[in-house]
Every structure is written in structure tokens, then in C-alpha cells.
Backbone as a ProteinNet text record, in pm:
[ID]
protein_1_A
[PRIMARY]
MRVLAAGSLRMVWPQLMAHFPQPVETQFGPAGLLRERIEAGEACDLFASANLAHPQALLAAGLAQSVVPFASNMLCLTVRSDVLRDSDDWRSVLSRDDLRIATSTAGADPSGDYTQTLFTRMGDAGEAVRRRARALVGGRDSTPVPAGRLAAEWIILGGQAEIFIGYASYAAALRKVAGLTVLDIPALFNTRAEYACAVITPQGQGLAGFLQSDESKAILHQAGFGG
[TERTIARY]
-711	-574.3	-496.7	-375.2	-292.1	-171.3	-146.2	-39.1	49.9	179	274.5	322.2	314.4	341.4	430.1	514.9	602.5	521.8	574.9	503.5	471.8	552.8	528.4	404.5	346.8	222.7	98.2	117.6	5.3	-104.3	-67.7	-168.9	-248.4	-182.2	-250.6	-318.6	-279.2	-327.6	-479.8	-545.9	-692.7	-760.9	-708.2	-766.2	-749	-631.2	-608.9	-701.5	-711.1	-790.7	-939.5	-981.8	-1123.3	-1163.3	-1064.7	-1091.5	-1054.5	-1013.6	-979.9	-1093.7	-1145.6	-1270.6	-1260	-1142.3	-1127	-1082.9	-1137.3	-1091.2	-942.8	-872.1	-728.1	-695.3	-624.8	-572.2	-426.2	-393	-259.6	-192.2	-65.8	19.4	133.1	165	266.8	390.9	504.5	627.7	744.9	864.6	983	1006.3	1028.9	1031.1	1138.7	1254.5	1359.9	1321	1252.1	1207.9	1093.6	1007.2	900.8	959.3	1060.9	1126	1181.6	1241.3	1295.9	1185.2	1068.1	955.9	912.1	910.2	874	980	1106.1	1214.8	1208.2	1154.6	1142	1018.2	935.6	822.2	685.4	678.2	546.3	471.8	345.3	265.9	205.1	211.1	137.6	123.8	35.8	14	93.2	121.8	194.5	271.1	391	475.7	500.9	455	473.5	587.7	699.1	822.9	851.7	926.2	967.9	1098.7	1145.1	1256.8	1247.8	1329.3	1332.9	1412.4	1510.2	1606.6	1541.6	1449	1389.1	1302.1	1213.5	1141	1233.1	1337.2	1430.3	1503.6	1532.6	1597	1504.9	1376	1279.5	1266.6	1269	1260.8	1383.1	1501.1	1624.7	1628.1	1561.8	1558.8	1447.4	1369.9	1260.6	1137.6	1128	1015.3	909.7	933.6	836.8	825.4	707.9	683.5	726.8	718.3	756.3	774.9	837	856.3	792.6	706.8	628.1	646.9	720.1	732.2	597.1	570.9	441.2	442.5	549.7	550	692.8	708.1	837.8	818.6	928.2	924.9	1058.8	1069.3	1194.3	1211	1319.7	1342.8	1318.4	1291.3	1283.9	1330.7	1353.9	1388.5	1268.7	1242.8	1148.1	1227.4	1207.2	1287.5	1195.4	1236.6	1162.4	1174.2	1063.7	1063.2	1143.8	1139.8	1201.4	1353.6	1414.3	1561.2	1617.1	1531.4	1576.7	1624.3	1733.7	1783.5	1743.6	1742.9	1700.3	1785.7	1912.1	2003.9	2005.8	1931.6	1937.8	1871.5	1934.3	1869.8	1890.1	1849.4	1855.3	1996.6	2096	2234.3	2293.6	2270.4	2326	2262.6	2133.7	2065.5	2129.5	2153.7	2214.4	2355.6	2424.5	2564	2578.8	2469.9	2477.8	2497.6	2606.9	2639.9	2545	2470.4	2381.1	2246.2	2224.9	2097	2114.8	2024.2	2025.9	1947.4	2000.2	1941.3	1893.4	1770.3	1714.7	1682.5	1699	1671.1	1602.3	1561.8	1520.6	1645.5	1626.1	1736.8	1776.2	1896.6	1946.6	1949.6	1922.1	1918.4	1780.9	1718.8	1584	1477.1	1501	1401.8	1466	1411	1471.8	1492.3	1406.7	1426.9	1564	1606.6	1739.8	1849.2	1827.7	1925.2	1936	1820.9	1822.3	1891.2	1873.4	1937.7	2089.3	2136.9	2280.6	2336.4	2258.9	2300	2305.4	2209.5	2211.1	2340.7	2380	2503.1	2623.7	2626.5	2737.3	2742.9	2627.5	2623.5	2663	2657.7	2698.1	2849.6	2923.4	3069.3	3119.4	3227.6	3287.9	3189.8	3109	3010.2	2912.2	2877.5	2785.5	2842.8	2974	3035.6	3024	3038.8	3022.1	2877.7	2782.5	2641	2610.4	2668	2644.7	2685.9	2797.5	2846.4	2754.4	2685.6	2598.6	2458.5	2414.4	2275.7	2250.2	2130.4	2089.5	1968.5	1975.1	1863	1765.3	1651	1556.9	1429.7	1403.3	1280.7	1313.4	1222.6	1234	1328.4	1385.5	1477.3	1412.8	1483.9	1430.3	1397.4	1481.1	1465	1415.2	1373.5	1324.8	1190	1170.1	1038.8	937.5	825.3	728.2	671.5	651.9	584.2	438.8	385.5	246.7	148.2	42.7	-59.6	-115.8	-130.8	-187	-88.7	38	140.8	236.5	288.2	393.5	527.8	620.2	749	819.2	824.1	893.1	826.9	694.5	619.9	649.8	642.4	662	803.8	901.4	1041.9	1073.7	1032.5	1072.2	992.6	861.1	780.5	795.9	842.7	870.1	1007.3	1085.4	1213.1	1329.5	1314.8	1424.3	1526.3	1488	1577	1512	1594.8	1541.5	1517.2	1576.4	1565.2	1530.9	1441.4	1414.1	1422.9	1495.6	1506.6	1413.4	1314.3	1216.7	1159.7	1052.8	994.9	918.6	933.5	864.3	713.6	666.6	522.4	450.1	523	463.4	464.5	529.4	553.6	424.9	323.4	199.3	135.9	133.6	76	161.6	294	383.4	377.4	354	344.7	221.5	128.7	9.5	29.4	142.3	168.3	236.1	174.9	232.2	367.9	464.3	596.6	694.2	651.4	739.4	752.4	871.6	897.8	958	910.4	961.8	1050	1170.9	1264.9	1286.4	1273.9	1299.1	1449	1485.4	1623.9	1637.5	1733.1	1746.5	1769	1721.5	1730.4	1873.9	1968.7	2109.2	2158	2104.7	2147.5	2044.8	1921.2	1813.7	1825.2	1750.2	1750.8	1610	1595.4	1464	1436.4	1333.2	1290.8	1198.6	1235.3	1156.3	1073.9	942.3	853.2	819.3	816.9	786.7	720.1	638.8	573.5	648.8	655.1	690.3	559.9	527.4	407.4	444.2	385.5	423.1	338.5	209.4	117.7	38.7	-26.1	-110.8	-219.3	-268	-372	-321.4	-191.7	-136.1	-119.4	-129.2	-104.7	-207.4	-332.5	-437.1	-413.3	-371	-343.3	-221.5	-119.5	-2.6	-41.9	-130.3	-177.7	-254.7	-338.3	-412.8	-319.4	-212.1	-119.2	-46.7	-44.9	14	-87.8	-213.4	-319.3	-317.1	-380.1	-390.7	-467.8	-569	-648.3	-561.2	-481.2	-392.4	-287.6	-229.7	-125.7	-179.5	-304.4	-365.2	-379	-419.4	-433.2	-296.4	-196.5	-61.5	-3.9	-28.2	22	-41	-169.9	-239.1	-182.8	-131.7	-75.1	74.1	131.1	269.4	371	325.5	417	432.3	546.1	567.9	534.9	540	509.4	631.1
262.3	213.3	287.9	324.7	398.8	314	305.8	222	304.3	282	330.7	208.5	212.6	93.5	126.5	29.6	42.3	69.8	155.5	193.4	77.3	-27.3	-142.9	-221.9	-189.7	-254.6	-175.5	-61.2	29.6	-36.7	-113.1	-170.8	-281.8	-363.4	-477.6	-441.6	-334.2	-300.5	-286.7	-217.3	-207.5	-343.8	-440.2	-574.4	-642	-624.4	-681.4	-619.8	-487.6	-418.9	-442.6	-480.9	-513.8	-638.5	-718.8	-841.9	-828.8	-709	-686.5	-609.7	-653.3	-597.7	-457.4	-405.7	-275.8	-169.6	-47.8	59.1	88.7	108.6	133.2	255	349.2	464.7	434.7	440	400	510.8	535.7	622.7	538.5	560.4	482	566.8	498.9	567.5	471.5	518.4	433	388.3	259.2	204.1	267.1	297.1	357.7	494.9	572	704.7	693.6	593.8	572.5	535.9	450.5	414.6	538.4	628.6	751.3	836.9	838.2	914.4	858	725.3	662.7	693	685.2	717	860.8	949	1089.9	1118.7	1016.3	1033.4	1027.2	1003.4	995.5	872.4	889	781.3	692	561.7	465	338	251.3	124.7	10.2	21.2	-85.4	-25.5	-76.9	-35.8	-158.6	-155.2	-266.5	-231.6	-301.5	-268.6	-368	-322.9	-410.1	-482.1	-472.4	-556.3	-578.9	-672.6	-702	-600.1	-538.9	-456.3	-337.8	-270.8	-151.3	-185.9	-286.5	-325.9	-373.8	-447.1	-494.5	-380.2	-274.3	-156.9	-90	-84.1	-26.2	-112	-244.4	-334.7	-317.9	-309.9	-294.7	-162.5	-60.9	70.5	82.9	-23.3	-19.5	52.6	70.9	144.2	51.3	-78.2	-176.5	-289.7	-352.2	-463.3	-596.9	-612.1	-736.9	-712	-809.7	-806.2	-931.3	-912.9	-1023.1	-1029.3	-1128.5	-1143.2	-1183.5	-1138.7	-1174	-1193.9	-1159.2	-1175.3	-1165.6	-1191.5	-1174.7	-1121.2	-1080.5	-1024.1	-1053.4	-1024.2	-1038.1	-914.8	-910.9	-801.4	-847.8	-753.2	-779.1	-653.7	-667.9	-553.4	-516.5	-388.2	-339.2	-258.2	-288.6	-230.2	-170.7	-58.8	-4.2	-101.3	-149.6	-262.2	-235.7	-113	-87.9	-81.4	-89.6	-89.5	-231.3	-330.7	-467.8	-527.9	-601.6	-678	-824.5	-898	-1038.1	-1119.6	-1083.9	-1161	-1116.9	-1013.8	-958.5	-1049.1	-1058.4	-1112.4	-1011.2	-1044.6	-946.6	-894.1	-983.1	-943.1	-858.7	-898	-821.1	-682.7	-674.1	-543.7	-449.6	-499.5	-415.3	-372.7	-453.8	-426.2	-334.4	-301.2	-215	-69.1	-10.9	127.7	229.4	187.5	281	295.1	219.9	224.5	282.5	370.9	431.6	344.3	331.3	244.4	329.8	307.7	377.2	275.8	318.4	233.1	316	248.3	318.1	357.4	435.4	493.8	404.9	352	267.7	346.7	278.4	342.8	394.1	464.8	516.9	416.9	341.4	249.2	110.6	7.7	-125.5	-177.4	-140.4	-183.9	-140.9	-23.8	22.1	-60.3	-101.8	-187.5	-323.4	-382.2	-512.4	-501.8	-390.1	-369.9	-364.2	-300.3	-297.2	-437.7	-521.5	-660.4	-734.6	-707.8	-766.3	-731.3	-605.2	-563.7	-639.1	-654.2	-725.8	-870.2	-934.5	-1074.2	-1091.1	-984	-990.3	-983.6	-960.5	-955.5	-829.4	-841.2	-724.4	-652.6	-728.5	-666.8	-581.1	-627.5	-553.2	-422.4	-417	-292.1	-185.8	-226	-130.7	-83.2	-175.4	-138.4	-43.6	-73.2	11.7	157.2	174.3	309.8	385.1	313.7	378.6	403	323.7	332.3	463.2	514.4	639.2	612.3	657	643.1	758.4	727.2	832.8	836.7	732.7	731	681.7	710.2	655.3	726.4	838.1	912.1	1034.4	1096.9	1215.6	1327.3	1341.9	1452.3	1406.4	1280.4	1229.5	1292.5	1313.8	1358.6	1246.9	1274.5	1167.7	1108.3	977.2	912.1	957.1	1006	1052.8	945	987.8	895.4	815.1	684.5	597.8	548.7	589.1	544.7	448.2	354	266.2	333.4	316	385	351.7	223.6	184.2	246.3	243.7	302.8	451.7	521.5	667.2	704.2	633	661.9	635.7	518.4	478.9	554.1	556.5	624.5	775.3	824.4	966.9	1007	910.8	942	960.3	918	936.7	823.2	706.7	591.1	488.5	391.9	282.3	155.7	148.5	31.4	76.5	4.1	27.7	-105.7	-106.7	-226	-207.8	-294.9	-280.4	-415	-410.6	-532	-614.3	-746	-836.7	-840.3	-794.1	-789.8	-696.1	-605.5	-515.6	-576	-692.1	-744	-765	-824.1	-851.8	-723.2	-619.2	-491.1	-426.4	-434.9	-371.9	-441.6	-572.4	-645.7	-604.1	-537.5	-489.2	-350	-286.1	-149.7	-156.3	-97.1	-96.3	-28	-90.5	-30.4	-75	-160.1	-208.3	-360.5	-409.7	-552.8	-582	-684.7	-724	-846.6	-841	-952.5	-1003.9	-1134.9	-1196	-1204.2	-1197.2	-1213.1	-1349.9	-1432.6	-1567.1	-1563.4	-1668.2	-1674.7	-1667.7	-1716.2	-1714.4	-1573.1	-1476.9	-1337.9	-1251.9	-1295.2	-1214.7	-1206.7	-1115.6	-1094.9	-1112.8	-1191.5	-1213.2	-1100.7	-1025.5	-918	-976.2	-961.5	-1014.6	-901.8	-908.7	-807.4	-844.2	-743.9	-769.1	-646.3	-671.3	-564.9	-539.1	-414.5	-377.9	-345	-422.1	-395.3	-288.6	-171.6	-57.8	-50.3	-80.2	-74.2	-205.3	-234.3	-355	-358.6	-240.7	-236.5	-291.9	-281.1	-329.1	-479.5	-547.5	-691.3	-769.5	-725.8	-795.5	-788.3	-673.1	-659	-741.5	-744.9	-827.3	-973.9	-1019.4	-1156.6	-1183.8	-1087.3	-1103.7	-1115.3	-1035.4	-1038.8	-1172.4	-1249.4	-1382.9	-1492.1	-1456.5	-1556.4	-1613.5	-1729.3	-1790.8	-1700.7	-1632.8	-1542.4	-1430.8	-1370	-1263.1	-1314.3	-1430.6	-1485.3	-1515.3	-1557.8	-1584.5	-1455.2	-1347.9	-1218.2	-1168.1	-1179.6	-1134.3	-1216.4	-1345.8	-1431.9	-1393.5	-1366.3	-1325	-1194.7	-1110	-981.2	-989.2	-1109.3	-1124.8	-1135.1	-1141.9	-1155.7	-1304.1	-1337.5	-1472.7	-1481.2	-1603.7	-1624.4	-1610.6
-3394	-3397.5	-3506.2	-3474.3	-3569.9	-3608.3	-3740.8	-3793.3	-3885.8	-3876.8	-3976.5	-4053.5	-4187.2	-4267.6	-4386.5	-4421.4	-4537.1	-4663.2	-4749.5	-4870.2	-4962	-4959.1	-5045.9	-5005.4	-4890.1	-4846.2	-4887.6	-4949.4	-4976.7	-5060	-5162.4	-5251.4	-5185.1	-5103	-5042.1	-4910.9	-4848.1	-4713.8	-4706.1	-4800.5	-4791	-4791.2	-4868.1	-4868.8	-4733.2	-4673.9	-4541.5	-4437.5	-4437.4	-4335.2	-4352.1	-4472.9	-4493.9	-4416.2	-4376.8	-4301.9	-4154	-4113.3	-3972.6	-3907.6	-3792.8	-3740.2	-3682.1	-3660.1	-3594.1	-3693.8	-3686.1	-3775.7	-3754.4	-3864.7	-3859.1	-3944.7	-3885.1	-3959.2	-3992.9	-4122.3	-4165.3	-4244.8	-4212.9	-4293.3	-4350.1	-4478.4	-4546.8	-4573.2	-4582.9	-4615.3	-4614.9	-4650.6	-4642.3	-4498	-4478.3	-4342.8	-4254.8	-4313	-4232.3	-4179.9	-4261.7	-4218.2	-4117.3	-4133.8	-4035.3	-3898.9	-3900.3	-3773.9	-3704.1	-3780.1	-3722.3	-3661.2	-3723.9	-3668.9	-3534	-3523.8	-3395.8	-3290.3	-3329.8	-3236.7	-3189.7	-3274.5	-3238.8	-3154.9	-3129.3	-3040	-3103.1	-3233.7	-3297.4	-3246.5	-3216.3	-3157.6	-3265.4	-3242.6	-3324.6	-3241.9	-3285	-3215.1	-3276.2	-3406.8	-3475	-3592.2	-3615.2	-3726.8	-3812.8	-3938.1	-4031.1	-4125.2	-4110	-4180.2	-4291.4	-4392.6	-4501.2	-4469.9	-4347.4	-4303.5	-4153.5	-4104.9	-3962.2	-3882.8	-3949	-3875.7	-3805.4	-3871.9	-3809.9	-3688.9	-3695.8	-3574.6	-3463.1	-3498.1	-3395.8	-3329	-3405.5	-3346.7	-3245.4	-3275.5	-3182	-3056.9	-3075.3	-2961.3	-2871.1	-2931.7	-2854.9	-2778.9	-2835	-2771.6	-2668.1	-2647.8	-2552.1	-2602.7	-2735.6	-2793.4	-2853	-2848.2	-2897	-2796.6	-2794.2	-2701.1	-2759.2	-2891.9	-2957	-3105.3	-3172.1	-3317	-3375.8	-3476.8	-3531.6	-3683.5	-3736.9	-3882.3	-3943.3	-4068.9	-4127.6	-4278.6	-4350.1	-4495.8	-4547.3	-4676.9	-4740.7	-4881.5	-4942.6	-5076.5	-5142.5	-5270.5	-5344.9	-5433.5	-5508.8	-5602.4	-5745.4	-5833.5	-5976.8	-6049.8	-6179.8	-6264.2	-6349.5	-6361.8	-6460.7	-6562.7	-6691.3	-6798.3	-6904.4	-6961.3	-7074.8	-7191.1	-7239.9	-7333.6	-7460.5	-7510.9	-7641.3	-7637.6	-7519.6	-7513.3	-7504	-7488.2	-7471	-7603.3	-7594.7	-7708.6	-7690.5	-7801	-7795	-7698.8	-7685.4	-7602.1	-7456	-7421.9	-7286.2	-7183.8	-7067.6	-6948.8	-6837.3	-6714.7	-6606.1	-6584.1	-6592	-6562.6	-6674.4	-6799.1	-6910.1	-6919.3	-6887.7	-6888.9	-6787.2	-6665.5	-6563.2	-6600.8	-6681.2	-6715.5	-6836.1	-6901.2	-7020.1	-6980.6	-7027.3	-6992.1	-7054.7	-7156.3	-7224.2	-7154.5	-7047	-6976.4	-6836.6	-6800.1	-6666.6	-6568.6	-6447.8	-6345.5	-6228.8	-6185.4	-6068.9	-5959.5	-5835.2	-5719.5	-5611.7	-5505.3	-5383.2	-5304.4	-5200.1	-5124.3	-5008.1	-5013	-4903.7	-4773.4	-4663.2	-4532.5	-4497.7	-4590.9	-4567.5	-4606.3	-4713.1	-4768.4	-4780.4	-4714.7	-4722	-4863.3	-4958.5	-5096.6	-5147.1	-5107.7	-5144.9	-5079.4	-4955.6	-4886.3	-4954.6	-4990.1	-5056.3	-5192.5	-5260.1	-5389.8	-5375.4	-5270.5	-5248	-5224.3	-5155.7	-5136.1	-5269.5	-5356.5	-5491	-5562.9	-5558.7	-5626.5	-5569.7	-5438.8	-5376.2	-5423.7	-5434.5	-5477.9	-5623.5	-5701.2	-5841.7	-5858.5	-5751.1	-5760.7	-5827.9	-5906.6	-5970.5	-6062.1	-6133.5	-6222.2	-6142.5	-6023.2	-5938.7	-5888.9	-5867.9	-5823.5	-5931.2	-6056.4	-6165.9	-6174.7	-6153.4	-6154.6	-6038.9	-5921.5	-5804.1	-5830.6	-5898.2	-5925.6	-6021.1	-6108.4	-6206.7	-6154.2	-6057.8	-6010.5	-5936.1	-5951	-5885.5	-5796.7	-5672.9	-5579.4	-5603.2	-5663.3	-5702.8	-5619.3	-5540.7	-5459.8	-5318.7	-5225.4	-5091	-4997.9	-5038.7	-4952.3	-4889.9	-4799.4	-4732.9	-4831.6	-4933.1	-5027.7	-5163.5	-5175.4	-5303.8	-5339.2	-5467.7	-5513.5	-5489.2	-5422.4	-5394.5	-5523.2	-5523	-5634.7	-5634.2	-5746.3	-5748.3	-5703.3	-5638.8	-5591.1	-5707.9	-5685	-5786.2	-5889.9	-5878.7	-5973.2	-5904.4	-5979.9	-5931.9	-5956.2	-5862.8	-5873.9	-6004.7	-6040.7	-6164	-6286.7	-6289.7	-6401.7	-6412.6	-6300.8	-6299.6	-6339.7	-6286.2	-6315.6	-6462.4	-6512.7	-6647.6	-6753.8	-6743.9	-6845	-6837.8	-6721.8	-6709.5	-6760.5	-6808.7	-6870.7	-6775.9	-6648.6	-6553.9	-6557.9	-6606.4	-6616.4	-6708.8	-6753.9	-6835.6	-6753	-6634.9	-6548.6	-6407.6	-6342.1	-6200.1	-6127	-6016	-5932.6	-5813.3	-5801	-5693.2	-5653.4	-5575.5	-5519.3	-5623.3	-5613.3	-5703.9	-5680	-5565.5	-5540.4	-5637.3	-5700.8	-5800.4	-5940.7	-5959.3	-6093.2	-6172.2	-6110.3	-6183.1	-6234.9	-6151.8	-6194.9	-6303	-6289.5	-6386.7	-6521.8	-6523.3	-6649.9	-6731.3	-6668.2	-6738.4	-6797.7	-6769.3	-6816.6	-6953.5	-7053.3	-7187.9	-7187.2	-7254.3	-7265.2	-7159.3	-7065.1	-6959.4	-6965.6	-6933.9	-6924.7	-6788.3	-6722.4	-6590.9	-6607.6	-6550.7	-6554	-6412.4	-6395.3	-6265.2	-6239.2	-6112.1	-6068.6	-6003.8	-6045.9	-5988.4	-5837.7	-5771.8	-5625.6	-5575.2	-5654.5	-5613.2	-5586.8	-5660.2	-5646.9	-5573.9	-5575.1	-5518	-5366	-5308.1	-5164.2	-5110.6	-5007.1	-4945.6	-4846.4	-4872.9	-4783.2	-4677.1	-4551.7	-4440.3	-4377.8	-4396	-4339.3	-4194.2	-4108.5	-3967.1	-3906.2	-3804.2	-3727.7	-3598.9	-3562.1	-3425.5	-3353.8	-3252.3	-3172.7	-3070.8	-3086.3	-3003	-2876.6	-2887.5	-2773.8	-2765.7	-2653.8	-2646.2	-2753.6	-2795	-2897.1	-3031.4	-3055.2	-3180.7	-3187.4	-3074.2	-3071	-3153.3	-3147.1	-3222.6	-3372.3	-3421	-3563.6	-3603.9	-3519.2	-3548.1	-3559.8	-3470.4	-3477.5	-3605	-3645.9	-3769.9	-3889.5	-3892.9	-4005.4	-4017.3	-3908.6	-3911	-3943.2	-3957.1	-3975.9	-4117.9	-4135.1	-4267.1	-4363.1	-4312.4	-4396.1	-4451.1	-4364.8	-4407.5	-4505.2	-4476.8	-4563.8	-4703.3	-4711.2	-4842.1	-4922.2	-4856.3	-4923.3	-4968.4	-4881.7	-4916.6	-5031.1	-5030.2	-5137.7	-5271.1	-5269.4	-5392	-5445.5	-5356	-5394.8	-5428.5	-5430	-5472.7	-5362.8	-5238.3	-5124.3	-5089.8	-5028.3	-4978.6	-4831.9	-4779.8	-4639.3	-4550.9
[MASK]
+++++++++++++++++++++++++++++++++++++++++++++++++++++++++++++++++++++++++++++++++++++++++++++++++++++++++++++++++++++++++++++++++++++++++++++++++++++++++++++++++++++++++++++++++++++++++++++++++++++++++++++++++++++++++++++++++++

């Protein structure tokens, strides 16, 4: 079985597949770019996306048999610890002109789309943040994040930005990295990322069913994903 899966599933995927009885070959990448590959004719049995929109687009185009939701995620901020002031919270950090902000690429990577929604929910302050933010990962021409590195860790410790806006499923791992601080974003402003599969062939249906199982949900929850 061949699967194309959102990059944010890379860390948890081996644990999931260890409980699935059939061998699975998986390639990871930004979900929007993976969808384009399927639209261009690349073969796979299942596409695991970090949003509903890309699987639904494949279904509407007649390229998928069904769409199956299986998990959720949220956003968080990762900040270089030594730039934080005692009075800083998530909103004040984003509003500081002295700090550079990095994000994923909207359109190509759903994390970038969710981040744009965050800026909109922040109102006028968010528009100023939007103008300052730079999309450094997840795009067609973005430098790939090195294997074994987290995007926020690589961007911030590599000196490209002081703040990275990304998925909260990485928060536990990022909190273990010296020099980084993770700040939660309140639900009022945060965006719920809805993960869903596009079942491309009958062979993919079994895996989609497994991803909806209690066993799978327990593994995803342990890895920081919601139901």
C-alpha cells in the first residue's frame, strides 16, 4: 500500500503503522503539494491530509472514493527563550517589532493557512503581524527542514527567526529543546486543524478505517493530536 501523508504526521506515523497489519510505503510532504501530485497523476492508495479541504477537492474531482476525518491539531508559538520579557504572552510576543516571525507557506501547507486565520482573528494587530511574518517552510521553493529536525527548532536555533508558528502536536518535543519556549494560543484565537484521509483506491479503505479506530486515536492523542 502506498500513502502520501502530511509532514506533521511524520513523527507519529511509525507508531501508527506498527499497529497496522499491512506493509505501508509512505512519503511525507506539505499537504497542498501532495494533493497537486495526486491531481497530476501520481498513484497512491490513501492521502492523509492536515486539513479537510484537500481531500474534499480530490473527492469533488472524482479522484477519491471517500473522505474520512481522523484527527485534529491546533497552533502554538515557539520562541527563542532569551528574547522573552517577564510581561510577554503569546499576543505581545507576536506584536513586538524587534522579533522576526516565521510560518509555513499558505496554500502549499495547511499550517500556513491556519496561521493566516489566526492573524485574521487577531484583528488590526494581526494585520500588522501578517505583514511581518515570513513563510520559510512548506513551500515549493522552501529549503527542506533537515531530517530529524523540527521546523521550529531548525528555524529559530539556526538564526532565521525568533518566533515560529506551527502545530501544537510538536509542543512536547519542542519544550525539551534547550533555548526554546512554547507558548499556547487561546482557543478564542486558535484554529482547529481537521485531519482527514482521501481514500483513493479500495486498498486504502482499510487503513482509513484503522485511523478512525480507538487504538489509533489513543496513539494520536499521546502524540499531541486531538480527536
